[in-house]
Amino acid sequence: MKHRITLIAAAAALLLAAACSTQKQAPHAPATAATLTPEANAGAAQRFASMTAAYGMWNDVQMPVRASLRSPMSLSASGKITMVRDRLVHISMRLLGIELAVVSITPDSIHIYDKFHRYLVAESTAALTGGTGISFADIQSALLGRAFVPGHGPATAAMASGLSLSATGTSLEIAPAKAHAAYNWTMEASTLSDGRVALTAITVSAAGKTATCTYTPATKLTTAGAVASALNIKATIGSKKIDAGLTYTVDQAVWNTSPAISQPSTKGYKRLSATAFLKSGLTL
């Protein structure tokens, strides 16, 4: 039982870490239906513009989430994810109704609480994203299944000039016009059955290793526009191959209600480094 709980906390941490593998953009409402469904022979820039036009305004969101870890162990747990735009990502994982793990990330810090063992990991966000140019707005975009440009938050049509875009069949390939010195990234979007264009994959390569996050776009637009209903991450951390995912209950999402979020007390917790915590969780 205690091994399972440690793994749940580790899995939640891994999902956020992989999502991170600012220049804020003003939120905007989704465009009209006509602009969200480009013509079948539309070029890459038009498809990119249609995809980003579906990224609507939001200030905060809460929705049920199910986290799953398929490798190196098999486990799953349900909980809730809360995000406050540009300020907070908060994931609470539960088992049999009991809160077992909390992951809280802000622009400045990351806290992981293993409430069963009373372990605490506290790191700066820069320690996770250092050298990548990834911003907090990028992390939130990745978790929502929205394309972004590292360091600049959610993608907009105006960013196309700084990107390399190519369209083949129903696929849209997105890459930086100029490669980053330390890592490389690409994104892929696809035309859905209803004609919309949605993000389906992000791939990041660095130091000879590759991490991929694939997305299942939600079948309908939410009140805040396009989001993913699920994401799956495959990566390697140390010698461990990670296969993990998040599945959102999008139709139960509650938007823009200014939720009150309280952090667990740190009293009585033993502080561990992120490396020690993840190692213990993945080897038990």
Coordinates of C-alpha atoms in Angstrom, one line a residue:
M1 CA 0.0 0.0 0.0
K2 CA 2.7 2.5 1.0
H3 CA 4.7 1.7 -2.1
R4 CA 1.6 2.4 -4.3
I5 CA 1.1 5.8 -2.6
T6 CA 4.7 6.8 -3.1
L7 CA 4.4 5.9 -6.8
I8 CA 1.2 7.9 -7.1
A9 CA 3.0 11.0 -5.8
A10 CA 6.0 10.2 -8.1
A11 CA 3.7 9.8 -11.1
A12 CA 2.1 13.1 -10.5
A13 CA 5.5 14.8 -10.3
L14 CA 6.7 13.0 -13.5
L15 CA 3.7 14.2 -15.4
L16 CA 4.5 17.8 -14.6
A17 CA 8.2 17.3 -15.2
A18 CA 7.6 15.9 -18.6
A19 CA 5.2 18.7 -19.5
C20 CA 8.2 21.1 -19.0
S21 CA 10.5 19.1 -21.4
T22 CA 7.3 35.1 -19.9
Q23 CA 6.1 36.9 -22.3
K24 CA 2.4 36.9 -21.6
Q25 CA -0.2 36.9 -24.4
A26 CA -3.5 38.6 -23.8
P27 CA -6.3 36.0 -23.5
H28 CA -8.8 36.1 -26.4
A29 CA -12.2 34.5 -27.2
P30 CA -12.4 31.7 -29.7
A31 CA -13.1 32.9 -33.2
T32 CA -16.2 32.1 -35.1
A33 CA -16.9 28.5 -36.4
A34 CA -16.0 29.5 -39.9
T35 CA -12.4 30.5 -39.0
L36 CA -11.9 27.4 -37.0
T37 CA -12.4 25.0 -40.0
P38 CA -10.0 25.9 -42.8
E39 CA -10.6 24.7 -46.3
A40 CA -9.3 21.2 -47.1
N41 CA -6.5 22.7 -49.3
A42 CA -5.5 25.4 -46.8
G43 CA -1.8 26.1 -46.5
A44 CA 0.2 25.6 -43.3
A45 CA -0.1 29.2 -42.1
Q46 CA -3.9 29.2 -42.5
R47 CA -4.2 25.9 -40.5
F48 CA -1.9 27.3 -37.8
A49 CA -4.1 30.4 -37.6
S50 CA -7.3 28.3 -37.4
M51 CA -5.8 26.2 -34.6
T52 CA -4.7 29.1 -32.5
A53 CA -8.0 31.0 -33.1
A54 CA -9.7 28.2 -31.0
Y55 CA -7.6 29.1 -27.9
G56 CA -10.2 31.1 -25.9
M57 CA -10.1 33.3 -22.8
W58 CA -9.7 31.7 -19.4
N59 CA -8.7 32.9 -15.9
D60 CA -9.0 29.6 -14.0
V61 CA -10.3 26.0 -14.4
Q62 CA -11.0 23.0 -12.2
M63 CA -11.8 19.5 -13.5
P64 CA -11.5 15.9 -12.6
V65 CA -8.3 14.1 -13.7
R66 CA -7.1 10.5 -13.7
A67 CA -3.4 10.0 -13.7
S68 CA -1.9 6.7 -14.9
L69 CA 1.6 5.3 -14.9
R70 CA 2.2 2.3 -17.2
S71 CA 6.0 2.1 -17.0
P72 CA 8.1 1.4 -15.0
M73 CA 5.2 0.5 -12.8
S74 CA 1.5 0.1 -13.4
L75 CA -0.9 2.3 -11.3
S76 CA -3.6 4.9 -11.6
A77 CA -5.3 7.4 -9.3
S78 CA -8.1 10.0 -9.6
G79 CA -8.1 13.5 -8.5
K80 CA -8.6 17.1 -9.5
I81 CA -6.5 19.6 -11.4
T82 CA -6.8 23.3 -10.8
M83 CA -5.1 26.0 -12.8
V84 CA -5.1 29.7 -12.3
R85 CA -3.8 31.4 -15.4
D86 CA -0.1 32.6 -15.1
R87 CA -0.2 31.8 -11.3
L88 CA -0.8 28.2 -10.3
V89 CA -1.1 24.5 -11.3
H90 CA -2.4 22.4 -8.5
I91 CA -3.0 18.6 -8.8
S92 CA -4.6 16.7 -5.9
M93 CA -4.5 12.9 -6.2
R94 CA -6.8 10.7 -4.1
L95 CA -7.3 7.0 -3.4
L96 CA -10.5 5.8 -1.8
G97 CA -11.4 9.4 -1.2
I98 CA -8.3 10.2 0.8
E99 CA -5.9 12.9 -0.5
L100 CA -2.5 11.2 -0.8
A101 CA -0.4 13.5 -3.0
V102 CA -0.4 17.1 -4.0
V103 CA 1.7 18.7 -6.7
S104 CA 1.7 22.5 -6.7
I105 CA 3.6 24.6 -9.2
T106 CA 3.9 28.4 -9.5
P107 CA 6.1 30.6 -11.7
D108 CA 8.6 30.5 -8.8
S109 CA 8.4 27.2 -7.1
I110 CA 7.4 23.5 -7.2
H111 CA 6.1 21.6 -4.2
I112 CA 5.3 17.9 -4.1
Y113 CA 3.6 16.6 -1.0
D114 CA 3.5 12.9 -0.2
K115 CA 0.9 13.1 2.5
F116 CA 1.1 9.4 3.4
H117 CA 4.8 9.3 4.1
R118 CA 4.9 13.0 4.9
Y119 CA 7.7 13.7 2.4
L120 CA 8.1 17.1 0.8
V121 CA 10.0 18.2 -2.3
A122 CA 10.4 21.9 -2.8
E123 CA 12.3 23.2 -5.8
S124 CA 12.5 26.4 -7.8
T125 CA 10.6 26.3 -11.1
A126 CA 13.8 27.4 -12.7
A127 CA 15.5 24.2 -11.6
L128 CA 13.0 22.3 -13.7
T129 CA 12.9 24.5 -16.7
G130 CA 16.5 26.0 -16.5
G131 CA 18.2 26.3 -19.9
T132 CA 15.1 25.4 -21.9
G133 CA 13.4 28.7 -22.2
I134 CA 10.1 27.1 -21.0
S135 CA 7.9 29.6 -19.2
F136 CA 5.1 29.0 -16.7
A137 CA 2.5 29.9 -19.4
D138 CA 4.1 27.2 -21.6
I139 CA 3.6 24.6 -18.9
Q140 CA -0.1 25.5 -18.6
S141 CA -0.5 25.4 -22.4
A142 CA 1.1 22.0 -22.5
L143 CA -1.2 20.7 -19.8
L144 CA -4.3 22.0 -21.7
G145 CA -3.1 20.6 -25.0
R146 CA -2.5 23.9 -26.7
A147 CA 0.4 24.8 -28.9
F148 CA 2.9 27.2 -27.5
V149 CA 6.2 28.8 -28.4
P150 CA 8.8 28.2 -25.7
G151 CA 9.2 31.4 -23.6
H152 CA 6.2 33.1 -25.2
G153 CA 3.2 31.2 -24.0
P154 CA 0.1 30.1 -26.0
A155 CA 0.6 30.2 -29.7
T156 CA -1.1 32.9 -31.8
A157 CA -1.3 33.4 -35.5
A158 CA 1.1 36.3 -35.3
M159 CA 3.9 33.9 -34.1
A160 CA 3.9 32.0 -37.4
S161 CA 6.6 34.3 -38.9
G162 CA 9.1 32.9 -36.3
L163 CA 8.2 29.3 -37.0
S164 CA 8.8 26.7 -39.6
L165 CA 5.4 25.4 -40.7
S166 CA 4.6 22.6 -43.2
A167 CA 1.4 20.9 -44.1
T168 CA 1.1 17.4 -45.6
G169 CA -2.3 15.7 -45.9
T170 CA -4.2 16.3 -42.7
S171 CA -1.0 16.9 -40.7
L172 CA 0.6 20.3 -39.7
E173 CA 4.2 20.2 -38.6
I174 CA 5.5 23.1 -36.4
A175 CA 9.1 23.7 -35.5
P176 CA 11.3 26.7 -34.6
A177 CA 12.7 28.7 -37.5
K178 CA 16.0 28.6 -35.7
A179 CA 17.1 25.6 -33.6
H180 CA 17.8 26.1 -29.9
A181 CA 21.4 25.4 -28.9
A182 CA 20.6 23.0 -26.1
Y183 CA 17.5 21.2 -27.3
N184 CA 15.1 20.8 -30.2
W185 CA 11.4 20.7 -30.3
T186 CA 8.6 20.0 -32.8
M187 CA 4.9 20.0 -32.6
E188 CA 2.3 18.2 -34.7
A189 CA -1.3 19.1 -35.3
S190 CA -4.0 17.3 -37.2
T191 CA -7.2 18.1 -39.0
L192 CA -10.1 16.5 -37.0
S193 CA -13.2 14.9 -38.4
D194 CA -15.2 18.1 -37.8
G195 CA -12.6 20.1 -39.8
R196 CA -10.9 21.8 -36.8
V197 CA -7.1 21.7 -36.4
A198 CA -5.8 20.6 -33.0
L199 CA -2.5 19.8 -31.4
T200 CA -1.7 16.1 -31.3
A201 CA 2.0 15.8 -30.3
I202 CA 5.0 17.6 -28.8
T203 CA 8.5 16.1 -29.1
V204 CA 11.5 17.5 -27.3
S205 CA 15.1 16.1 -27.9
A206 CA 18.1 17.0 -25.8
A207 CA 21.4 15.3 -24.8
G208 CA 20.6 12.3 -27.0
K209 CA 17.2 11.6 -25.4
T210 CA 13.7 12.3 -26.6
A211 CA 10.4 12.9 -24.8
T212 CA 7.1 12.8 -26.5
C213 CA 3.7 14.0 -25.3
T214 CA 0.7 12.9 -27.5
Y215 CA -2.7 14.4 -27.1
T216 CA -6.3 13.4 -27.6
P217 CA -8.2 16.6 -28.5
A218 CA -11.6 17.1 -26.8
T219 CA -14.4 16.3 -29.2
K220 CA -16.1 19.7 -28.5
L221 CA -15.0 23.2 -27.8
T222 CA -15.3 24.2 -24.1
T223 CA -16.6 27.6 -23.0
A224 CA -12.9 28.5 -23.0
G225 CA -12.2 27.1 -26.4
A226 CA -10.1 24.1 -27.5
V227 CA -8.4 21.8 -25.0
A228 CA -7.2 18.2 -24.9
S229 CA -9.2 15.4 -23.1
A230 CA -6.0 13.3 -22.5
L231 CA -2.3 13.4 -22.8
N232 CA 0.3 10.7 -22.8
I233 CA 4.0 11.1 -22.0
K234 CA 6.8 8.9 -23.0
A235 CA 10.3 9.8 -21.8
T236 CA 13.4 8.5 -20.2
I237 CA 14.5 9.8 -16.7
G238 CA 17.9 8.4 -15.8
S239 CA 17.7 4.7 -16.8
K240 CA 13.9 4.5 -16.4
K241 CA 11.5 4.5 -19.3
I242 CA 8.4 6.5 -18.4
D243 CA 5.0 6.0 -19.9
A244 CA 2.4 8.1 -18.1
G245 CA -0.8 10.0 -18.8
L246 CA -3.5 12.3 -17.7
T247 CA -7.1 12.0 -18.7
Y248 CA -9.4 14.9 -18.0
T249 CA -13.2 14.8 -17.6
V250 CA -13.6 17.9 -19.8
D251 CA -17.4 18.0 -19.7
Q252 CA -17.1 18.5 -15.9
A253 CA -14.6 21.4 -16.2
V254 CA -15.6 24.5 -14.3
W255 CA -14.1 27.7 -15.7
N256 CA -13.5 31.2 -14.3
T257 CA -14.9 30.8 -10.8
S258 CA -11.9 32.0 -8.8
P259 CA -11.4 28.8 -6.8
A260 CA -9.9 28.9 -3.3
I261 CA -6.9 26.6 -3.1
S262 CA -5.2 25.7 0.2
Q263 CA -1.7 24.2 0.4
P264 CA -1.0 21.4 2.9
S265 CA 0.9 22.3 6.0
T266 CA 4.6 21.4 5.9
K267 CA 4.7 20.7 9.6
G268 CA 6.2 17.2 10.3
Y269 CA 7.3 16.6 6.7
K270 CA 10.7 15.3 5.8
R271 CA 12.2 17.2 2.9
L272 CA 13.8 15.3 0.0
S273 CA 15.5 16.4 -3.1
A274 CA 13.6 15.8 -6.3
T275 CA 16.1 13.3 -7.4
A276 CA 15.8 11.3 -4.2
F277 CA 12.1 11.4 -4.2
L278 CA 11.7 10.3 -7.8
K279 CA 14.3 7.5 -7.4
S280 CA 12.5 6.2 -4.3
G281 CA 9.1 6.3 -6.0
L282 CA 10.3 4.5 -9.1
T283 CA 12.3 1.8 -7.4
L284 CA 9.8 0.7 -4.7

